[in-house]
Structure formats: C-alpha cells, structure tokens
Short mmCIF file of C-alpha atoms and ligand atoms in Angstrom, two decimals:
data_model
loop_
_atom_site.label_atom_id
_atom_site.label_comp_id
_atom_site.label_asym_id
_atom_site.label_seq_id
_atom_site.Cartn_x
_atom_site.Cartn_y
_atom_site.Cartn_z
CA MET W 11 27.72 107.61 -13.81
CA PRO W 12 25.27 105.07 -12.43
CA LEU W 13 28.06 102.69 -11.47
CA ALA W 14 29.85 105.24 -9.26
CA SER W 15 26.71 106.22 -7.37
CA GLY W 16 25.82 102.56 -6.90
CA HIS W 17 29.20 101.99 -5.29
CA ARG W 18 28.76 104.97 -3.04
CA ARG W 19 25.38 103.72 -1.91
CA ARG W 20 26.74 100.30 -1.12
CA TRP W 21 29.56 101.80 0.96
CA ALA W 22 26.99 103.85 2.84
CA PHE W 23 25.00 100.70 3.66
CA GLY W 24 28.20 99.05 4.81
CA ALA W 25 28.98 101.92 7.15
CA LEU W 26 25.47 101.82 8.60
CA ALA W 27 25.70 98.10 9.23
CA LEU W 28 29.04 98.54 11.00
CA ALA W 29 27.65 101.38 13.11
CA SER W 30 24.70 99.32 14.34
CA LEU W 31 26.98 96.38 15.10
CA GLY W 32 29.08 98.71 17.21
CA ILE W 33 26.31 99.27 19.70
CA ALA W 34 26.71 95.95 21.45
CA GLY W 35 23.57 94.39 22.89
CA GLN W 36 21.46 97.39 22.01
CA ALA W 37 20.01 96.58 18.61
CA SER W 38 18.48 99.59 16.90
CA ALA W 39 14.83 99.20 15.96
CA ALA W 40 14.02 98.45 12.34
CA ASP W 41 11.50 100.85 10.85
CA ILE W 42 8.77 99.13 8.85
CA HIS W 43 7.92 101.92 6.43
CA ASN W 44 5.71 100.03 4.00
CA ILE W 45 3.65 96.84 3.78
CA ARG W 46 2.66 95.42 0.40
CA LEU W 47 0.03 92.72 -0.12
CA TRP W 48 -0.44 90.40 -3.11
CA ALA W 49 -3.53 88.19 -3.26
CA ALA W 50 -3.34 84.97 -5.31
CA PRO W 51 -6.00 82.22 -5.60
CA ASP W 52 -3.99 79.83 -3.40
CA HIS W 53 -2.13 82.21 -1.08
CA VAL W 54 -1.65 85.78 0.03
CA ARG W 55 1.80 87.34 0.34
CA LEU W 56 2.64 90.19 2.69
CA VAL W 57 5.92 92.01 2.21
CA PHE W 58 7.21 94.24 5.02
CA ASP W 59 9.72 96.83 3.76
CA MET W 60 12.07 97.72 6.60
CA SER W 61 15.12 99.88 7.23
CA SER W 62 17.24 97.02 8.57
CA PRO W 63 16.86 93.27 8.94
CA ALA W 64 14.68 91.92 11.74
CA SER W 65 13.65 88.38 12.53
CA ALA W 66 10.05 87.38 13.00
CA ASN W 67 7.96 84.67 14.60
CA VAL W 68 4.80 83.77 12.70
CA PHE W 69 2.10 81.48 14.12
CA THR W 70 -1.65 80.84 13.98
CA LEU W 71 -4.36 80.99 16.67
CA ASN W 72 -7.88 79.53 16.53
CA ASP W 73 -11.34 80.68 17.56
CA PRO W 74 -11.39 83.00 15.76
CA ASP W 75 -8.72 82.17 13.15
CA ARG W 76 -5.81 84.57 13.39
CA VAL W 77 -2.22 84.80 12.22
CA VAL W 78 0.23 86.52 14.56
CA ILE W 79 3.41 88.07 13.21
CA ASP W 80 5.83 89.11 15.94
CA VAL W 81 8.69 91.19 14.54
CA ASP W 82 11.67 91.68 16.84
CA SER W 83 12.78 95.22 17.75
CA SER W 84 10.88 97.17 15.16
CA ASP W 85 8.63 100.19 14.77
CA LEU W 86 5.81 100.66 12.31
CA SER W 87 5.47 103.93 10.38
CA PHE W 88 2.79 102.68 7.99
CA ASN W 89 -0.97 102.85 8.34
CA VAL W 90 -2.28 99.28 8.00
CA ASP W 91 -5.72 100.67 7.12
CA ASP W 92 -4.21 101.60 3.74
CA LEU W 93 -3.77 97.92 2.83
CA ASP W 94 -6.13 96.65 0.15
CA LEU W 95 -7.23 93.26 1.52
CA GLN W 96 -9.61 92.46 -1.34
CA GLY W 97 -9.31 88.98 -2.78
CA SER W 98 -7.26 87.77 0.18
CA ALA W 99 -8.15 85.57 3.16
CA ILE W 100 -7.43 88.50 5.48
CA ASP W 101 -10.45 90.35 6.87
CA ALA W 102 -8.65 92.81 9.13
CA VAL W 103 -5.18 93.82 10.29
CA ARG W 104 -4.42 94.98 13.82
CA THR W 105 -1.11 96.05 15.30
CA GLY W 106 0.31 96.57 18.75
CA THR W 107 3.57 96.91 20.63
CA ARG W 108 4.98 93.93 22.46
CA GLU W 109 6.72 94.04 25.79
CA GLY W 110 10.38 94.73 25.16
CA GLY W 111 9.80 96.85 22.07
CA GLY W 112 8.79 94.41 19.37
CA LEU W 113 5.89 94.81 16.98
CA ARG W 114 2.88 92.46 16.88
CA VAL W 115 0.73 92.30 13.75
CA VAL W 116 -2.48 90.27 14.01
CA LEU W 117 -4.31 89.20 10.87
CA ASP W 118 -7.94 88.11 11.15
CA VAL W 119 -8.38 85.40 8.53
CA ASN W 120 -11.55 83.87 7.10
CA ARG W 121 -10.16 80.47 6.16
CA ASN W 122 -7.60 77.90 7.21
CA VAL W 123 -4.12 79.15 6.32
CA ALA W 124 -0.60 77.72 6.56
CA PRO W 125 1.88 80.54 7.17
CA LYS W 126 5.54 80.65 6.27
CA SER W 127 8.01 83.52 6.38
CA PHE W 128 11.48 84.46 5.24
CA THR W 129 13.66 87.56 4.98
CA LEU W 130 15.25 89.10 1.89
CA PRO W 131 18.32 91.37 1.75
CA PRO W 132 18.18 94.78 0.01
CA ASN W 133 18.38 94.90 -3.79
CA ASP W 134 18.31 97.66 -6.43
CA GLN W 135 14.65 98.31 -5.82
CA TYR W 136 13.86 97.44 -2.23
CA SER W 137 15.36 97.63 1.25
CA ASP W 138 15.42 94.73 3.72
CA ARG W 139 12.20 92.74 3.58
CA LEU W 140 10.25 90.30 5.65
CA VAL W 141 7.99 88.12 3.49
CA VAL W 142 5.01 86.30 5.02
CA ASP W 143 3.09 83.86 2.81
CA LEU W 144 -0.24 82.47 3.95
CA ASP W 145 -0.94 79.38 1.87
CA TYR W 146 -4.51 78.10 1.52
CA PRO W 147 -4.32 74.31 1.89
CA GLY W 148 -6.17 72.50 -0.88
CA ALA W 149 -6.82 75.64 -2.91
CA SER W 150 -6.23 75.61 -6.68
CA ALA W 151 -3.40 77.81 -7.94
CA VAL W 152 -5.64 78.95 -10.77
CA SER W 153 -9.03 80.60 -10.42
CA ASP W 154 -10.61 78.79 -13.39
CA PRO W 155 -9.30 75.19 -13.31
CA ILE W 156 -10.20 72.59 -15.92
CA ASP W 157 -13.20 70.30 -15.61
CA PRO W 158 -12.37 66.99 -13.81
CA ILE W 159 -13.93 64.96 -16.65
CA GLU W 160 -11.81 66.76 -19.23
CA ALA W 161 -8.80 66.02 -17.02
CA MET W 162 -9.72 62.32 -16.97
CA ILE W 163 -10.07 62.14 -20.75
CA ARG W 164 -6.73 63.86 -21.13
CA ASP W 165 -5.12 61.40 -18.68
CA GLN W 166 -6.37 58.45 -20.74
CA GLU W 167 -4.96 60.00 -23.89
CA ILE W 168 -1.60 60.68 -22.23
CA THR W 169 -1.46 57.10 -20.93
CA ALA W 170 -2.18 55.69 -24.40
CA GLN W 171 0.49 57.86 -26.02
CA ARG W 172 2.98 56.92 -23.36
CA ALA W 173 2.29 53.20 -23.83
CA GLN W 174 2.86 53.63 -27.57
CA THR W 175 6.18 55.47 -27.03
CA GLU W 176 7.33 52.75 -24.65
CA ALA W 177 6.33 50.02 -27.10
CA VAL W 178 8.34 51.72 -29.85
CA VAL W 179 11.37 52.09 -27.59
CA GLN W 180 11.20 48.45 -26.52
CA GLY W 181 10.64 47.25 -30.10
CA ASN W 182 7.45 45.32 -29.36
CA VAL W 183 4.83 47.42 -31.06
CA GLU W 184 2.75 44.33 -31.86
CA THR W 185 2.38 42.97 -28.35
CA PRO W 186 0.22 45.63 -26.71
CA SER W 187 -1.81 45.90 -29.94
CA GLN W 188 -2.98 42.30 -29.74
CA VAL W 189 -4.39 42.87 -26.31
CA ALA W 190 -5.91 46.28 -26.77
CA ALA W 191 -7.16 45.87 -30.34
CA THR W 192 -10.37 44.23 -29.17
CA VAL W 193 -11.43 47.37 -27.35
CA GLU W 194 -14.73 48.55 -28.76
CA ALA W 195 -14.85 51.96 -30.36
CA GLN W 196 -15.63 54.60 -27.75
CA PRO W 197 -17.84 57.64 -28.15
CA HIS W 198 -15.59 60.49 -29.16
CA PRO W 199 -14.88 62.63 -26.09
CA LYS W 200 -14.41 65.82 -28.18
CA ARG W 201 -12.28 67.32 -25.47
CA ASP W 202 -11.01 70.87 -25.32
CA ILE W 203 -7.40 71.61 -26.13
CA ILE W 204 -5.94 73.28 -23.02
CA ILE W 205 -3.64 76.26 -23.49
CA ALA W 206 -1.73 77.51 -20.43
CA VAL W 207 -1.25 81.26 -20.81
CA ASP W 208 1.52 82.62 -18.61
CA ALA W 209 1.75 86.35 -17.95
CA GLY W 210 5.37 86.96 -16.97
CA HIS W 211 6.46 88.49 -13.63
CA GLY W 212 3.84 89.93 -11.23
CA GLY W 213 3.60 91.05 -7.62
CA GLU W 214 6.87 92.38 -6.26
CA ASP W 215 8.54 91.53 -9.58
CA PRO W 216 7.50 94.27 -12.04
CA GLY W 217 9.58 92.90 -14.93
CA ALA W 218 11.00 95.50 -17.31
CA ILE W 219 10.01 99.12 -16.91
CA GLY W 220 9.57 101.43 -19.91
CA PRO W 221 10.84 105.03 -20.21
CA SER W 222 7.35 106.32 -19.28
CA GLY W 223 7.10 103.94 -16.32
CA THR W 224 5.01 101.22 -18.00
CA ARG W 225 5.52 97.97 -16.11
CA GLU W 226 5.96 94.75 -18.05
CA LYS W 227 3.90 92.80 -15.50
CA ASP W 228 0.85 94.98 -16.21
CA VAL W 229 0.87 94.93 -20.02
CA VAL W 230 1.60 91.21 -20.26
CA LEU W 231 -1.29 90.46 -17.89
CA GLU W 232 -3.61 92.47 -20.14
CA ILE W 233 -2.40 90.61 -23.23
CA ALA W 234 -2.70 87.26 -21.40
CA ARG W 235 -6.30 88.03 -20.36
CA LYS W 236 -7.20 89.01 -23.92
CA LEU W 237 -5.59 85.83 -25.21
CA LYS W 238 -7.55 83.77 -22.67
CA ASN W 239 -10.83 85.39 -23.77
CA ARG W 240 -10.01 84.71 -27.40
CA ILE W 241 -9.18 81.06 -26.65
CA ASP W 242 -12.20 80.45 -24.39
CA GLY W 243 -14.46 81.95 -27.06
CA THR W 244 -13.32 79.32 -29.58
CA PRO W 245 -15.06 75.92 -29.53
CA GLY W 246 -12.64 73.11 -28.78
CA PHE W 247 -10.24 75.27 -26.78
CA LYS W 248 -9.86 76.31 -23.16
CA ALA W 249 -7.28 78.59 -21.60
CA ILE W 250 -5.99 78.67 -18.06
CA LEU W 251 -3.94 81.57 -16.70
CA THR W 252 -0.93 80.74 -14.51
CA ARG W 253 -1.66 84.07 -12.81
CA ASP W 254 -4.64 86.31 -13.37
CA ASP W 255 -3.88 89.17 -11.07
CA ASP W 256 -0.93 91.08 -9.69
CA TYR W 257 1.01 88.48 -7.70
CA TYR W 258 4.21 86.56 -8.26
CA VAL W 259 4.31 82.91 -9.32
CA GLY W 260 7.65 81.07 -9.21
CA LEU W 261 9.07 79.93 -12.55
CA ARG W 262 8.87 76.22 -11.73
CA GLN W 263 5.41 76.77 -10.29
CA ARG W 264 4.24 78.13 -13.65
CA THR W 265 5.17 74.92 -15.48
CA LEU W 266 3.76 72.89 -12.59
CA ILE W 267 0.41 74.67 -12.94
CA ALA W 268 0.43 73.92 -16.68
CA ARG W 269 1.00 70.24 -15.91
CA GLN W 270 -1.66 70.08 -13.19
CA GLN W 271 -4.14 71.66 -15.58
CA LYS W 272 -3.22 69.07 -18.27
CA ALA W 273 -2.13 71.76 -20.70
CA ASP W 274 -1.52 70.77 -24.31
CA PHE W 275 0.53 73.91 -24.79
CA PHE W 276 2.22 76.60 -22.70
CA VAL W 277 2.84 80.16 -23.84
CA SER W 278 4.62 82.74 -21.69
CA ILE W 279 4.11 86.41 -22.51
CA HIS W 280 6.75 89.06 -21.92
CA ALA W 281 7.97 92.46 -23.14
CA ASP W 282 11.70 92.97 -23.71
CA ALA W 283 13.89 95.72 -22.39
CA VAL W 284 17.45 96.66 -23.30
CA ARG W 285 19.66 99.60 -22.35
CA SER W 286 19.25 101.22 -25.75
CA SER W 287 15.92 102.77 -26.69
CA GLN W 288 16.43 101.76 -30.33
CA PRO W 289 15.58 98.04 -30.64
CA TYR W 290 11.93 97.15 -31.37
CA GLY W 291 9.81 94.29 -32.62
CA SER W 292 8.44 90.94 -31.46
CA SER W 293 10.45 87.75 -30.86
CA VAL W 294 9.44 84.14 -30.22
CA TYR W 295 11.57 81.73 -28.19
CA ALA W 296 11.60 77.97 -27.80
CA LEU W 297 13.89 76.05 -25.46
CA SER W 298 17.46 75.76 -26.74
CA GLN W 299 19.02 72.36 -27.40
CA GLY W 300 21.69 73.21 -24.85
CA GLY W 301 19.04 74.07 -22.28
CA ALA W 302 17.12 70.94 -23.10
CA THR W 303 20.18 68.74 -22.89
CA SER W 304 21.29 70.03 -19.53
CA GLU W 305 17.71 69.93 -18.33
CA SER W 306 17.45 66.29 -19.37
CA ALA W 307 20.58 65.60 -17.39
CA ARG W 308 19.23 67.53 -14.45
CA TRP W 309 15.93 65.67 -14.42
CA LEU W 310 17.67 62.33 -14.58
CA ALA W 311 20.21 63.16 -11.90
CA ALA W 312 17.84 64.43 -9.27
CA SER W 313 16.08 61.10 -8.96
CA GLU W 314 14.23 62.01 -5.81
CA ASN W 315 12.81 65.26 -7.07
CA GLN W 316 12.13 63.51 -10.32
CA ALA W 317 9.36 61.30 -9.02
CA ASP W 318 7.76 64.38 -7.61
CA LEU W 319 8.31 66.59 -10.63
CA ILE W 320 7.69 64.20 -13.46
CA GLY W 321 5.58 61.38 -12.16
CA GLY W 322 4.25 62.42 -8.82
CA VAL W 323 2.01 65.12 -10.16
CA ASP W 324 -0.19 63.27 -12.59
CA GLY W 325 1.71 60.24 -13.77
CA SER W 326 1.82 61.57 -17.32
CA LEU W 327 5.52 60.96 -17.55
CA SER W 328 6.16 58.63 -14.67
CA LEU W 329 9.59 57.18 -15.18
CA ASP W 330 10.49 55.81 -11.78
CA ASP W 331 9.49 52.26 -12.72
CA LYS W 332 11.91 52.18 -15.67
CA ASP W 333 15.59 51.37 -15.73
CA GLU W 334 18.14 54.17 -16.24
CA VAL W 335 18.78 53.61 -19.95
CA LEU W 336 15.13 53.32 -20.88
CA ARG W 337 14.34 56.38 -18.81
CA GLY W 338 16.95 58.34 -20.70
CA VAL W 339 15.66 57.22 -24.10
CA LEU W 340 12.03 57.91 -23.17
CA LEU W 341 12.84 61.34 -21.85
CA ASP W 342 14.91 62.19 -24.93
CA LEU W 343 12.14 61.02 -27.25
CA THR W 344 9.55 63.01 -25.35
CA MET W 345 11.70 66.13 -25.21
CA THR W 346 12.60 65.93 -28.90
CA ALA W 347 8.93 65.63 -29.86
CA THR W 348 8.07 68.49 -27.51
CA MET W 349 10.76 70.71 -28.96
CA ASN W 350 9.72 69.94 -32.54
CA ASP W 351 6.15 70.91 -31.66
CA SER W 352 7.37 74.07 -29.94
CA LEU W 353 9.45 75.13 -32.94
CA ALA W 354 6.67 74.37 -35.44
CA THR W 355 4.11 76.33 -33.42
CA GLY W 356 6.64 79.10 -32.83
CA GLY W 357 7.00 79.48 -36.58
CA GLN W 358 3.23 79.85 -36.95
CA VAL W 359 3.04 82.40 -34.12
CA LEU W 360 5.95 84.38 -35.57
CA ASP W 361 4.26 84.36 -38.97
CA GLN W 362 1.09 85.82 -37.44
CA LEU W 363 2.98 88.38 -35.35
CA GLY W 364 4.81 89.50 -38.50
CA ARG W 365 1.47 90.57 -39.98
CA ILE W 366 0.76 93.08 -37.21
CA ASN W 367 4.17 94.05 -35.85
CA LYS W 368 7.79 94.31 -36.91
CA LEU W 369 9.77 91.20 -36.04
CA HIS W 370 12.96 91.60 -34.05
CA LYS W 371 14.32 88.34 -35.51
CA SER W 372 12.86 86.51 -38.48
CA GLY W 373 13.20 83.01 -37.01
CA VAL W 374 12.19 81.30 -33.76
CA GLU W 375 15.04 81.83 -31.31
CA GLN W 376 16.11 79.30 -28.71
CA ALA W 377 17.25 79.90 -25.15
CA GLY W 378 17.27 78.12 -21.82
CA PHE W 379 14.32 79.87 -20.16
CA VAL W 380 13.18 77.98 -17.08
CA VAL W 381 9.49 78.31 -17.96
CA LEU W 382 10.14 76.49 -21.26
CA LYS W 383 11.61 73.43 -19.60
CA SER W 384 8.58 71.15 -19.35
CA PRO W 385 9.80 67.96 -21.01
CA ASP W 386 6.32 66.99 -22.20
CA ILE W 387 4.43 70.23 -22.88
CA PRO W 388 5.34 72.20 -26.02
CA SER W 389 6.19 75.69 -24.82
CA LEU W 390 6.93 79.13 -26.24
CA LEU W 391 7.99 82.43 -24.78
CA VAL W 392 6.79 85.47 -26.73
CA GLU W 393 8.55 88.79 -26.29
CA THR W 394 5.72 90.95 -27.59
CA GLY W 395 7.89 94.03 -28.08
CA PHE W 396 10.55 96.25 -26.54
CA ILE W 397 9.08 98.17 -23.62
CA SER W 398 12.37 100.12 -23.60
CA ASN W 399 11.53 101.64 -26.99
CA PRO W 400 9.30 104.69 -26.35
CA LYS W 401 7.16 104.10 -29.45
CA GLU W 402 6.67 100.43 -28.71
CA GLU W 403 6.04 101.17 -25.02
CA ALA W 404 3.12 103.38 -26.07
CA GLN W 405 1.83 100.62 -28.37
CA LEU W 406 2.08 97.99 -25.63
CA ARG W 407 -0.13 100.18 -23.43
CA SER W 408 -2.79 100.43 -26.12
CA SER W 409 -5.70 98.04 -25.67
CA GLY W 410 -6.08 97.72 -29.44
CA HIS W 411 -2.47 96.70 -29.95
CA GLN W 412 -2.68 94.27 -27.02
CA ALA W 413 -5.72 92.67 -28.67
CA GLN W 414 -3.84 92.36 -31.98
CA LEU W 415 -0.91 90.69 -30.25
CA ALA W 416 -3.26 88.30 -28.45
CA GLN W 417 -5.03 87.51 -31.73
CA ALA W 418 -1.72 86.82 -33.51
CA ILE W 419 -0.50 84.45 -30.77
CA PHE W 420 -3.91 82.77 -30.76
CA ALA W 421 -3.98 82.35 -34.55
CA GLY W 422 -0.50 80.81 -34.60
CA ILE W 423 -1.29 78.26 -31.88
CA VAL W 424 -4.67 77.36 -33.40
CA ALA W 425 -3.11 76.90 -36.85
CA HIS W 426 -0.74 74.34 -35.34
CA PHE W 427 -3.50 72.42 -33.55
CA ARG W 428 -5.74 72.39 -36.63
CA GLN W 429 -2.95 70.59 -38.45
CA HIS W 430 -2.10 68.31 -35.51
CA PRO W 431 -5.17 67.85 -33.31
CA PRO W 432 -4.72 65.54 -30.29
CA PRO W 433 -6.73 62.33 -30.94
CA SER W 434 -9.46 62.88 -28.35
CA SER W 435 -9.97 66.57 -29.11
CA LEU W 436 -13.02 68.18 -30.69
CA LEU W 437 -10.73 69.35 -33.48
CA ALA W 438 -9.75 65.75 -34.31
CA TRP W 439 -13.42 64.78 -34.39
CA GLN W 440 -14.28 67.72 -36.64
CA ARG W 441 -11.45 66.82 -39.00
CA ASP W 442 -12.74 63.25 -39.22
CA GLN W 443 -16.31 64.40 -39.86
CA GLY W 444 -15.10 66.32 -42.86
CA ARG W 445 -13.65 63.15 -44.37
CA GLY W 446 -14.96 59.67 -45.12
CA GLY W 447 -16.13 60.12 -48.73
CA ALA W 448 -13.31 58.37 -50.55
CA SER W 449 -13.50 54.63 -51.27
CA ASN W 450 -10.35 53.89 -49.29
CA GLU W 451 -11.75 55.46 -46.13
CA TYR W 452 -13.86 53.90 -43.41
CA ARG W 453 -15.85 55.68 -40.72
CA VAL W 454 -15.75 53.85 -37.37
CA ARG W 455 -19.14 52.65 -36.04
CA ALA W 456 -20.20 51.63 -32.56
CA GLY W 457 -18.98 48.08 -31.82
CA ASP W 458 -15.98 48.29 -34.16
CA THR W 459 -12.57 47.33 -32.86
CA LEU W 460 -9.21 47.77 -34.48
CA SER W 461 -8.99 44.04 -35.25
CA THR W 462 -12.52 43.71 -36.73
CA VAL W 463 -11.89 46.66 -39.06
CA ALA W 464 -8.52 45.19 -40.09
CA ASN W 465 -9.97 41.68 -40.61
CA ARG W 466 -12.93 42.91 -42.64
CA ASN W 467 -10.61 44.73 -45.00
CA GLY W 468 -8.01 41.97 -45.22
CA ILE W 469 -5.18 44.00 -43.75
CA THR W 470 -3.04 43.69 -40.63
CA MET W 471 -3.72 45.86 -37.63
CA GLN W 472 -0.17 47.12 -37.84
CA ALA W 473 -0.71 48.32 -41.43
CA LEU W 474 -3.99 49.97 -40.42
CA LYS W 475 -2.33 51.74 -37.52
CA GLN W 476 0.61 52.85 -39.62
CA ALA W 477 -1.59 54.21 -42.40
CA ASN W 478 -3.47 56.32 -39.89
CA GLY W 479 -0.60 57.33 -37.63
CA LEU W 480 -2.49 55.89 -34.67
CA ASP W 481 -0.75 56.36 -31.34
CA SER W 482 -3.06 53.99 -29.53
CA ASP W 483 -5.52 51.17 -30.20
CA ILE W 484 -8.50 53.15 -29.06
CA LEU W 485 -10.97 53.88 -31.87
CA ARG W 486 -13.60 56.57 -31.67
CA VAL W 487 -17.06 56.31 -33.16
CA GLY W 488 -17.10 58.64 -36.18
CA GLN W 489 -13.33 58.47 -36.61
CA VAL W 490 -12.31 58.09 -40.26
CA LEU W 491 -9.64 55.50 -41.03
CA THR W 492 -7.63 55.39 -44.23
CA LEU W 493 -7.49 51.83 -45.57
CA PRO W 494 -4.05 51.12 -47.05
ZN1 LIG B 525 9.82 89.42 -18.95
#
C-alpha cells in the first residue's frame, strides 16, 4: 500500500501548510534539524534540512574572509560541530541568533569564494531544503587535470581533424592540402589518450539503493576509482574523474568536464535498480538515434548557448562562423562518427563484461541519457549490475568484483583504441614502429613533407593521403606510410 500512505502524507503536509498560513503575520519558525556538507574540488555545498521553507540572505565579508548565511525565522536543532569540514574551504562554523528571531550562520573560509543559494521543496527523501554553494573562482572541477602541453597537442589534433571534415563537406579536399603539405614532419608527440570516467550520482543524490542499503553512488565511485587506477597505470592512457568524492555534479557539467579535459572518450558508471528483485546482469548504453537527433536540433536551435557549449569552451567544435546548412551537416557528420565510435567501443566493453558477469542484454542498448549527449566525444553508460537484486548487490559491494568490472570496462575501451589510435597518440606511434618492413611502406624522416614523399614516389598527395587514411597533412617522424 505505498501509494495510499504517500497520499496520506501529502494531505498531512497540505494541512500543515494551511495551518501556518492561517496565522497571519506570525510566521512559525522553521526548524533546521540537519546540515549536510559536500566538498568538491571547485566548490562546497551546504544543505540545510528544515521543517518548513525559509528564505535566506547569503553574503561575504572580508578581513578575515567569512560567509554569512542569515536564515529568516528559524531555529537550529543541530550541532554544527558535527559537520565534517575536511576537504572544504570552510575552517569553522559559528552560529547565533539575530534580532527578531532569525538564525545567523557564519562560515570562516580560507580562500576566495563566490556564494549562491536556492531553496528546494520536499521530495520523497528530504524535507524543505536551503542549499548554499560556495564556488571557488578559477578552481578546476577535477582534482587531477590534464597536463597543459597534452591539452595543446590535443587541440592541434582536433583542429586538424576539423579542417579535414570541413574540407570534405565543402568538396575542396585538395585546396588545404596544397598549402599544408609543405609542413615538415614533426616529432611525434606520443600523447596520452584521455578517458573521462564518470561515477554516477553523488552527494545528496544517492542513486539507486539496494535491499541491504547499498548506495549506488558509493559502489560506482569505487569502480570508477579502480578504473582510473587501471587506466593511469597503462602507458599511453590517462584518466580523469568527473567526481572523485561524495558530491553531486550536474549532468551537463559532467560532459563539460570531459570536454575541458580534452577527453577522447567518456564512460559513465551506474548500477541499475528495478522494483523486482529478479533482474540481474550488466548492460551497456550508447546514445539513441532519437536522442541524438533531438539533441542535434536542440544544439542548433539554441544558438546563443551553442557558442558557449560547443565553441566557447575550447573551440574544438566551434560552429558559430559557419552558415546554418553547413553547421547542420558538420554537426551531423560529427555526431554520426561519434555514435559509430560509441557503438563499436560499447560492443568491445560488452564482450569483456560478458566474460566476468551475466549480461542483461546481449547487444549495446541505446537511450537518450543526458551524459551521453556530447556531439564530439564517444560516450558510453555502463550499468554494472542490478543493485536491486540481493545477490548482485552483494557482488557490487565486493572489492574483487568491482576490480573485475573496472578491468572489463578498461579492456573494452583499450581494445577499441588499439585498433583506432588517434594520430598523435603514443598508441599510434607504437603501431607505426611495429611496421615499416614491407617494400610498399615508408617511414617518415625529419625534414619530410607530404609533398616530398609523394613526389619521390611518383604519386599524388591525394592518393598518399587516401591510402593512409590521413585526416590531416601533418606527418610525424617515425610514422609509417603505405605507398599505393
Ligand atoms: Zn545510476
């Protein structure tokens, strides 16, 4: 009878609200019965759980740096000394009563913060809430960001690929080649392939909860950390975590972090729950065509946000200098390529997961998850298992099983990148080192350009590029070219 009791509770809330409205001009004090704190690398969030809504005024004071939170007509029945401030910018919390019955909370902070606050109505889990976020201006959203030089190399590669896509769309593949083909072969940058690992949920969002109380946000963070360790321990790869502690990151923010960190791939880790305790097994999701199509439309329509979202961040997919039609074609091309990569990698990950766990579905499924909607970063969402199944819940808690899941996801992603290494990656360089023995192959030397290699071998640059699937005209010393 959960429905009936839910109704009863809602009616009770309604009656309370009416009763307090009835006392005109004499607002009853809200009781703040709990304060929760979530520390992230770029902000700290404080959530005040209260018996009824109350408005607040939040402002900063200097010398020393403080944040003042004045909550109208409220009492505090929570000991602020119980708050764990570790990892946050807050050194101490003090409270006092204001004239007229309000509550004042003063936070001593050890860095420059930008506060913002909002209220939330009650939901299934919580009562009325006041949320105060203290953002740290200039701070990175991740605790282990990528190296600026790696970011620069990646930007160059993205720019070259984009130029190639544009040339194909505009039908003038030859033109940019003539100009760029005289570029001397560059030392191979041997860059790391960046994998954004996204642990679902976090902070006040626990995700699904198992029959024994296991919280999805906790197990997926453990799996994500194990996956990061596995990736970072592999030459040629680096992982970044969209969150690496217990705090919430917005869905759009997760894809934004992946883009800022120049991720080659994004994988979001979750654990399913359904009403029945029966279903079990792992599933892998890519973005659905429907989701992609409507997303494409959404990106194109919101032209103001678009500059910000697509181009404003790093210019990797800057479309605001193109006309409408070309923009649409470019975006479709990019999204189709991204989705093909996602599906191919998803197949590899599913294959690996099938070796250590039952699969819920034998193929990669597709759905319109927001975190999968980066138009230019191949993305997967892995439901590692059903936390609602008691047996699988126990497995998900086990460190050994978590490590196996992380290893399977890792192996699937790596298998994909070994087959399709980005041109400036260490993996591409390694692949080229392993070749170069056959008579129709040529290893690029310092001073070579695309046109000198083509001329020497009596072929056109276009034929040389086609035979090698070159996206750009940039040659790397040590790169092995197939001579058609
Ligand atoms: Zn989830």
